[in-house]
Short mmCIF file of C-alpha atoms and ligand atoms in Angstrom, two decimals:
data_model
loop_
_atom_site.label_atom_id
_atom_site.label_comp_id
_atom_site.label_asym_id
_atom_site.label_seq_id
_atom_site.Cartn_x
_atom_site.Cartn_y
_atom_site.Cartn_z
CA MET Z 21 0.00 0.00 0.00
CA ASN Z 22 1.22 3.51 -0.78
CA ASP Z 23 1.82 6.12 1.89
CA SER Z 24 1.01 9.65 0.89
CA LEU Z 25 1.38 13.10 2.33
CA THR Z 26 -0.45 16.17 1.08
CA ILE Z 27 1.07 19.53 2.00
CA THR Z 28 0.63 23.17 1.11
CA ARG Z 29 2.56 23.83 -2.09
CA PRO Z 30 6.16 24.57 -1.03
CA ASP Z 31 8.37 27.58 -1.85
CA ASP Z 32 12.11 27.63 -2.48
CA TRP Z 33 13.66 30.61 -0.70
CA HIS Z 34 17.06 30.35 -2.43
CA LEU Z 35 17.33 29.30 -6.06
CA HIS Z 36 19.84 29.77 -8.89
CA LEU Z 37 18.22 29.61 -12.31
CA ARG Z 38 20.94 31.27 -14.46
CA GLN Z 39 19.88 32.74 -17.81
CA GLY Z 40 19.38 31.78 -21.45
CA ARG Z 41 19.58 28.11 -22.41
CA MET Z 42 20.60 26.98 -18.94
CA LEU Z 43 17.52 28.66 -17.44
CA GLU Z 44 15.29 27.01 -20.02
CA ARG Z 45 16.90 23.68 -19.26
CA VAL Z 46 16.66 23.74 -15.45
CA VAL Z 47 13.59 25.77 -14.59
CA ALA Z 48 10.97 23.03 -15.10
CA ALA Z 49 12.19 21.05 -12.10
CA SER Z 50 11.45 24.01 -9.82
CA ALA Z 51 8.41 25.49 -11.55
CA GLN Z 52 6.49 22.20 -11.59
CA VAL Z 53 6.72 21.74 -7.83
CA PHE Z 54 7.27 25.07 -6.07
CA GLY Z 55 4.80 27.93 -5.90
CA ARG Z 56 7.46 30.61 -5.58
CA ALA Z 57 11.23 30.88 -5.52
CA LEU Z 58 13.60 33.61 -4.43
CA ILE Z 59 15.86 34.02 -7.45
CA MET Z 60 19.55 34.63 -6.84
CA PRO Z 61 21.17 37.53 -8.69
CA ASN Z 62 24.72 36.16 -9.25
CA THR Z 63 24.11 35.67 -12.94
CA ASP Z 64 26.56 36.74 -15.64
CA PRO Z 65 25.93 39.64 -16.15
CA PRO Z 66 24.66 40.20 -12.59
CA ILE Z 67 21.30 41.57 -11.46
CA LEU Z 68 22.22 44.90 -9.88
CA SER Z 69 19.17 47.12 -10.24
CA GLY Z 70 15.39 47.13 -10.35
CA LEU Z 71 15.62 47.36 -14.13
CA ASP Z 72 17.87 44.29 -14.37
CA ALA Z 73 15.54 42.39 -12.05
CA GLY Z 74 12.52 43.36 -14.16
CA TYR Z 75 14.08 42.01 -17.37
CA TYR Z 76 15.25 38.87 -15.61
CA LYS Z 77 11.80 38.27 -14.17
CA GLN Z 78 10.28 38.56 -17.65
CA GLU Z 79 12.79 36.00 -18.95
CA ILE Z 80 11.84 33.59 -16.16
CA LEU Z 81 8.13 34.13 -16.69
CA ARG Z 82 8.49 33.44 -20.42
CA ALA Z 83 10.33 30.21 -19.64
CA THR Z 84 7.73 29.09 -17.09
CA GLU Z 85 4.55 30.16 -18.90
CA LYS Z 86 3.37 26.61 -19.31
CA TRP Z 87 3.40 26.01 -15.56
CA GLY Z 88 1.35 29.20 -15.09
CA LYS Z 89 1.41 29.48 -11.33
CA PHE Z 90 5.15 29.70 -10.63
CA LYS Z 91 6.14 33.09 -9.22
CA PRO Z 92 9.76 34.25 -9.21
CA ILE Z 93 10.56 36.64 -6.36
CA MET Z 94 13.40 38.89 -7.40
CA THR Z 95 16.59 39.96 -5.67
CA ILE Z 96 19.47 42.27 -6.56
CA LYS Z 97 23.11 41.80 -5.74
CA LEU Z 98 24.74 44.23 -3.31
CA THR Z 99 28.09 45.61 -4.50
CA MET Z 100 30.37 48.34 -3.18
CA ASN Z 101 28.72 50.60 -5.80
CA THR Z 102 25.13 50.02 -4.65
CA THR Z 103 23.58 53.27 -3.45
CA ALA Z 104 20.56 53.94 -1.25
CA ARG Z 105 18.86 55.37 -4.33
CA MET Z 106 19.39 52.11 -6.23
CA ILE Z 107 17.79 50.23 -3.34
CA HIS Z 108 14.76 52.55 -3.37
CA GLU Z 109 14.40 52.09 -7.13
CA ALA Z 110 14.72 48.33 -6.86
CA ALA Z 111 12.06 48.19 -4.14
CA GLU Z 112 9.74 50.28 -6.28
CA ALA Z 113 10.33 47.83 -9.14
CA GLY Z 114 9.14 44.98 -6.89
CA VAL Z 115 12.46 43.57 -5.70
CA LYS Z 116 11.95 41.96 -2.30
CA ALA Z 117 15.45 41.09 -1.12
CA VAL Z 118 19.07 42.11 -1.50
CA LYS Z 119 21.83 39.51 -1.61
CA LEU Z 120 25.17 40.16 0.03
CA TYR Z 121 28.08 38.08 -1.25
CA PRO Z 122 31.45 38.78 0.35
CA THR Z 123 33.91 39.49 -2.49
CA GLY Z 124 35.14 36.32 -4.18
CA VAL Z 125 33.35 33.92 -1.82
CA THR Z 126 31.59 31.87 -4.53
CA THR Z 127 30.41 31.74 -8.16
CA ASN Z 128 30.27 35.22 -9.75
CA SER Z 129 30.96 37.18 -6.58
CA GLN Z 130 34.08 39.12 -7.59
CA ASP Z 131 31.97 42.29 -7.46
CA GLY Z 132 30.66 41.49 -3.97
CA VAL Z 133 31.00 43.29 -0.65
CA ASP Z 134 34.07 43.97 1.45
CA LEU Z 135 33.02 42.76 4.92
CA GLY Z 136 35.40 45.33 6.43
CA ARG Z 137 33.32 48.15 4.95
CA LEU Z 138 29.85 47.29 6.26
CA LYS Z 139 29.90 50.28 8.60
CA GLU Z 140 30.59 52.63 5.69
CA MET Z 141 27.70 51.10 3.77
CA ALA Z 142 25.44 51.61 6.79
CA GLU Z 143 26.57 55.27 6.98
CA ASN Z 144 25.67 55.62 3.32
CA LEU Z 145 22.13 54.55 4.30
CA VAL Z 146 22.14 51.47 2.08
CA PHE Z 147 20.64 49.30 4.83
CA ASP Z 148 18.26 52.07 5.92
CA ALA Z 149 16.91 52.16 2.38
CA MET Z 150 16.18 48.43 2.64
CA ALA Z 151 14.45 48.98 5.98
CA ASP Z 152 12.33 51.79 4.46
CA HIS Z 153 10.81 49.21 2.12
CA ASP Z 154 10.81 46.31 4.54
CA MET Z 155 13.22 44.44 2.28
CA VAL Z 156 15.10 41.35 3.39
CA LEU Z 157 18.90 41.23 3.45
CA CYS Z 158 20.14 37.77 2.45
CA ILE Z 159 23.75 37.02 3.38
CA HIS Z 160 26.15 34.43 2.02
CA ALA Z 161 27.83 34.23 5.42
CA GLU Z 162 31.36 33.07 4.71
CA HIS Z 163 34.64 34.93 4.96
CA PRO Z 164 36.51 34.22 1.70
CA LEU Z 165 39.99 34.51 3.18
CA GLN Z 166 39.64 32.18 6.16
CA PRO Z 167 40.26 28.40 6.29
CA VAL Z 168 37.45 26.72 4.47
CA LEU Z 169 35.77 25.03 7.47
CA GLU Z 170 36.00 28.23 9.54
CA ARG Z 171 34.62 30.61 6.94
CA GLU Z 172 31.07 30.61 8.23
CA PRO Z 173 31.65 31.12 11.98
CA TYR Z 174 34.27 33.73 11.16
CA VAL Z 175 31.54 36.01 9.79
CA ILE Z 176 29.53 36.01 13.04
CA PRO Z 177 31.26 39.11 14.50
CA PHE Z 178 30.69 41.01 11.24
CA ILE Z 179 26.98 40.23 11.36
CA ASN Z 180 26.82 41.11 15.03
CA ALA Z 181 28.36 44.49 14.24
CA LEU Z 182 25.97 44.99 11.33
CA LEU Z 183 22.99 44.44 13.65
CA GLY Z 184 24.24 47.45 15.60
CA TRP Z 185 25.13 49.63 12.59
CA ALA Z 186 21.81 48.97 10.85
CA PRO Z 187 19.34 48.92 13.76
CA ARG Z 188 16.30 49.50 11.53
CA LEU Z 189 16.98 46.44 9.40
CA GLN Z 190 14.65 43.87 10.91
CA ARG Z 191 14.91 40.87 8.59
CA ILE Z 192 18.22 39.26 7.74
CA VAL Z 193 18.57 35.73 6.38
CA ILE Z 194 21.74 33.72 6.82
CA GLU Z 195 21.65 31.65 3.68
CA HIS Z 196 22.44 27.93 3.52
CA VAL Z 197 23.52 27.66 7.15
CA SER Z 198 26.06 24.84 7.51
CA THR Z 199 27.62 24.96 10.97
CA GLU Z 200 26.43 24.50 14.53
CA ARG Z 201 27.99 27.81 15.56
CA MET Z 202 26.13 29.83 12.95
CA ALA Z 203 22.85 27.99 13.60
CA GLN Z 204 23.23 28.76 17.29
CA PHE Z 205 23.95 32.44 16.51
CA VAL Z 206 20.83 32.69 14.33
CA ALA Z 207 18.67 31.03 16.98
CA SER Z 208 19.95 33.42 19.62
CA HIS Z 209 18.97 36.45 17.47
CA SER Z 210 15.65 35.12 16.27
CA ASP Z 211 14.02 38.54 16.57
CA ARG Z 212 15.95 39.73 13.48
CA LEU Z 213 17.72 36.72 11.99
CA ALA Z 214 16.49 33.64 10.16
CA ALA Z 215 18.32 30.97 8.19
CA THR Z 216 17.68 28.95 5.09
CA VAL Z 217 18.71 25.31 5.18
CA THR Z 218 19.42 23.32 2.01
CA ALA Z 219 18.57 19.68 1.37
CA HIS Z 220 22.21 18.88 0.57
CA HIS Z 221 23.53 20.27 3.86
CA LEU Z 222 20.96 18.10 5.63
CA TYR Z 223 21.91 15.04 3.60
CA LEU Z 224 25.66 15.11 2.98
CA THR Z 225 28.75 15.46 5.14
CA LEU Z 226 32.41 16.06 4.35
CA ASP Z 227 32.88 12.30 4.38
CA ASP Z 228 30.35 11.92 1.59
CA LEU Z 229 32.15 14.64 -0.38
CA LEU Z 230 35.69 13.33 -0.06
CA GLY Z 231 35.89 10.43 2.36
CA GLU Z 232 36.20 7.74 -0.30
CA GLU Z 233 36.35 9.28 -3.75
CA LEU Z 234 35.99 12.95 -4.54
CA LYS Z 235 32.39 13.65 -5.56
CA PRO Z 236 32.27 16.85 -7.61
CA HIS Z 237 28.47 16.96 -7.63
CA TYR Z 238 28.57 17.24 -3.83
CA PHE Z 239 30.91 20.24 -3.94
CA CYS Z 240 29.23 23.50 -3.03
CA LYS Z 241 29.76 26.65 -1.00
CA PRO Z 242 29.57 26.58 1.92
CA VAL Z 243 31.17 23.16 1.84
CA VAL Z 244 29.10 20.44 3.55
CA LYS Z 245 30.35 19.96 7.12
CA THR Z 246 30.71 17.30 9.82
CA SER Z 247 27.95 15.00 10.99
CA SER Z 248 27.90 16.90 14.26
CA ASP Z 249 27.22 20.18 12.44
CA GLN Z 250 24.59 18.39 10.42
CA SER Z 251 22.86 17.06 13.56
CA SER Z 252 22.70 20.62 14.83
CA LEU Z 253 21.05 21.81 11.63
CA TRP Z 254 18.43 19.12 12.12
CA TRP Z 255 17.96 20.06 15.76
CA TYR Z 256 17.44 23.74 15.01
CA LEU Z 257 15.12 23.19 12.08
CA LEU Z 258 12.99 20.82 14.16
CA HIS Z 259 12.82 23.23 17.11
CA SER Z 260 12.92 26.71 15.67
CA ASP Z 261 10.48 28.52 13.38
CA ASN Z 262 13.09 30.76 11.83
CA PHE Z 263 14.87 27.94 10.01
CA PHE Z 264 13.20 27.36 6.67
CA PHE Z 265 13.88 25.78 3.32
CA GLY Z 266 16.01 27.32 0.55
CA SER Z 267 17.51 24.79 -1.87
CA ASP Z 268 20.52 26.72 -3.21
CA SER Z 269 20.09 24.46 -6.23
CA ALA Z 270 22.95 25.71 -8.41
CA PRO Z 271 23.34 24.18 -11.88
CA HIS Z 272 26.64 24.23 -13.76
CA ALA Z 273 27.38 22.66 -17.14
CA LEU Z 274 28.69 19.13 -16.71
CA HIS Z 275 32.19 19.99 -17.98
CA LYS Z 276 32.50 22.61 -15.24
CA LYS Z 277 31.62 20.12 -12.51
CA GLU Z 278 33.54 17.10 -13.74
CA ALA Z 279 36.79 19.02 -14.12
CA CYS Z 280 40.16 19.58 -12.44
CA SER Z 281 38.86 22.89 -11.18
CA CYS Z 282 35.31 22.04 -10.18
CA ALA Z 283 32.63 24.77 -9.94
CA ALA Z 284 30.81 25.02 -6.60
CA GLY Z 285 27.14 24.15 -6.68
CA ALA Z 286 24.83 21.20 -6.14
CA PHE Z 287 22.02 20.98 -8.71
CA THR Z 288 19.34 19.53 -6.47
CA ALA Z 289 16.14 20.91 -8.03
CA PRO Z 290 15.11 17.60 -9.70
CA ILE Z 291 15.28 15.60 -6.46
CA LEU Z 292 14.29 18.05 -3.74
CA LEU Z 293 10.90 16.95 -2.46
CA PRO Z 294 11.59 13.19 -2.70
CA LEU Z 295 14.89 13.69 -0.87
CA LEU Z 296 13.34 15.92 1.80
CA ALA Z 297 10.45 13.50 2.39
CA HIS Z 298 12.92 10.62 2.66
CA MET Z 299 15.12 12.46 5.17
CA PHE Z 300 12.25 13.81 7.26
CA GLU Z 301 10.80 10.31 7.43
CA GLN Z 302 14.16 8.95 8.57
CA HIS Z 303 14.21 11.63 11.28
CA ASP Z 304 10.68 10.67 12.28
CA ALA Z 305 9.70 14.24 11.44
CA LEU Z 306 7.37 14.03 8.44
CA ASP Z 307 4.90 16.16 10.39
CA THR Z 308 7.39 19.08 10.33
CA LEU Z 309 8.07 18.91 6.59
CA GLU Z 310 5.15 21.16 5.60
CA GLU Z 311 6.12 23.86 8.08
CA PHE Z 312 9.71 23.78 6.88
CA VAL Z 313 9.06 23.87 3.12
CA SER Z 314 5.68 25.59 2.86
CA HIS Z 315 4.89 27.76 5.88
CA ARG Z 316 7.82 29.32 7.70
CA GLY Z 317 9.49 31.00 4.71
CA ALA Z 318 6.27 32.60 3.49
CA ASP Z 319 5.52 33.78 7.04
CA PHE Z 320 9.02 35.26 7.40
CA TYR Z 321 8.81 37.06 4.04
CA GLY Z 322 5.37 38.39 4.99
CA MET Z 323 3.66 36.67 2.09
CA GLU Z 324 0.56 34.52 2.11
CA ARG Z 325 1.11 30.82 2.14
CA ASN Z 326 0.28 29.07 -1.14
CA TYR Z 327 -3.37 28.07 -1.46
CA ASP Z 328 -2.98 24.82 -3.32
CA THR Z 329 -1.27 21.58 -2.32
CA ILE Z 330 1.08 18.92 -3.61
CA THR Z 331 0.97 15.25 -2.73
CA LEU Z 332 4.03 13.17 -1.97
CA VAL Z 333 3.65 9.46 -2.47
CA LYS Z 334 5.78 6.65 -1.15
CA ASN Z 335 5.51 3.58 -3.29
CA ASN Z 336 7.27 0.35 -4.09
CA HIS Z 337 9.41 1.71 -6.90
CA PRO Z 338 12.47 3.77 -6.08
CA PHE Z 339 12.75 7.31 -7.41
CA VAL Z 340 15.22 7.45 -10.28
CA VAL Z 341 17.12 10.66 -11.04
CA GLU Z 342 17.51 11.42 -14.73
CA TYR Z 343 21.16 11.67 -15.56
CA ASN Z 344 21.63 13.16 -19.02
CA GLU Z 345 24.68 11.00 -19.61
CA GLY Z 346 26.75 11.91 -22.62
CA ASN Z 347 25.84 15.54 -23.05
CA ASP Z 348 28.67 17.67 -21.88
CA GLU Z 349 26.67 20.84 -21.62
CA LEU Z 350 23.71 19.78 -19.51
CA PRO Z 351 23.90 20.02 -15.73
CA ARG Z 352 23.70 16.73 -13.91
CA PRO Z 353 21.43 16.49 -10.85
CA MET Z 354 23.17 15.72 -7.59
CA PRO Z 355 23.30 11.90 -7.30
CA LEU Z 356 22.21 10.12 -4.16
CA ARG Z 357 24.75 8.61 -1.78
CA ASN Z 358 26.06 5.25 -2.91
CA GLY Z 359 23.48 2.55 -2.39
CA GLU Z 360 20.78 4.95 -1.20
CA THR Z 361 17.31 4.56 -2.64
CA ILE Z 362 14.36 6.91 -2.33
CA TYR Z 363 10.78 5.75 -2.61
CA TRP Z 364 9.04 9.10 -2.37
CA HIS Z 365 7.96 11.09 -5.39
CA VAL Z 366 5.71 14.03 -6.15
CA ALA Z 367 2.37 12.87 -7.53
CA ARG Z 368 1.51 14.49 -10.87
O1 DOR H 422 27.70 26.21 -4.18
C1 DOR H 422 27.28 27.31 -4.49
N1 DOR H 422 26.94 27.61 -5.77
N2 DOR H 422 27.16 28.24 -3.54
C2 DOR H 422 26.86 29.51 -3.83
O2 DOR H 422 26.82 30.31 -2.94
C3 DOR H 422 26.65 29.94 -5.24
C4 DOR H 422 26.25 28.82 -6.08
C5 DOR H 422 26.35 29.13 -7.56
O3 DOR H 422 25.87 30.18 -7.97
O4 DOR H 422 26.88 28.30 -8.31
ZN1 ZN H 423 23.19 30.28 -3.60
#
């Protein structure tokens, strides 16, 4: 007999869709399942203004027309040249969030923010402008120059200082939280901070990434951490309303992943809900899945929850990820751990 679970349609509060042919290739996996997604601006060229975001949104809407209901929620990228005026204009153009990438921390972030100059940005009223429009500041919280496993906790003092320099900014999201120390910091500032949690940080550890053979499709930023960090992520998401789902699904062409110099990003969009249902079931927490993927993020962003539902079904046949073998250009979805089988799928 099949088990099934019907939940409010979920949202993805952190998604990379890219542009052009890549966008057309990857967007179906998200648009067929999620009601909304917060679209990351680290495209090439980047999304820096309300105008850029408007054009990008049109491109996404054209590519998702056939799934009608999917709503992209737009962001712009913060750079050292972003002015308060640009923030006001972006807000008026419908942009809901601003993404802060420390310079050089990940894919297409060379034009990001110098963490040592946050005070100056606050004095230039950049964060006040966000507060004026009730925008959300989304932070890739890693310090690019620190040892790789320390990069996330090393940013905590910078964020602490920012809370003081930008007292009117009420909603900050620490994206793709990966360490116990950062999760603890977010939970202890739950009046102003929230965190997104990805499926891959909940599923993989450093040992999966490089304990036996190096698995390029598991390589992402922040790097997946220890099983003790991972247990903390589970603990906080099961006990705290301000931890919600953002996939950070980040497609790269196959030749950029399976290469000597491997691009960071796990393309998880095609497997997200089956993988989440599988993991939540293993944690005896299926009753928290809906809150995590469908309620908390919408509540935090001040948007109504989706009205319709999706149904997850557990049946006798394992879920098979489509692999696109042989085409060098197409992104390959993140494979499951060796020997792992998932029986959940989204009913169509
Ligand atoms: O692994 C990642 N890939 N982390 C990020 O922060 C960016 C993303 C990308 O755009 O490829
Ligand atoms: Zn991302």
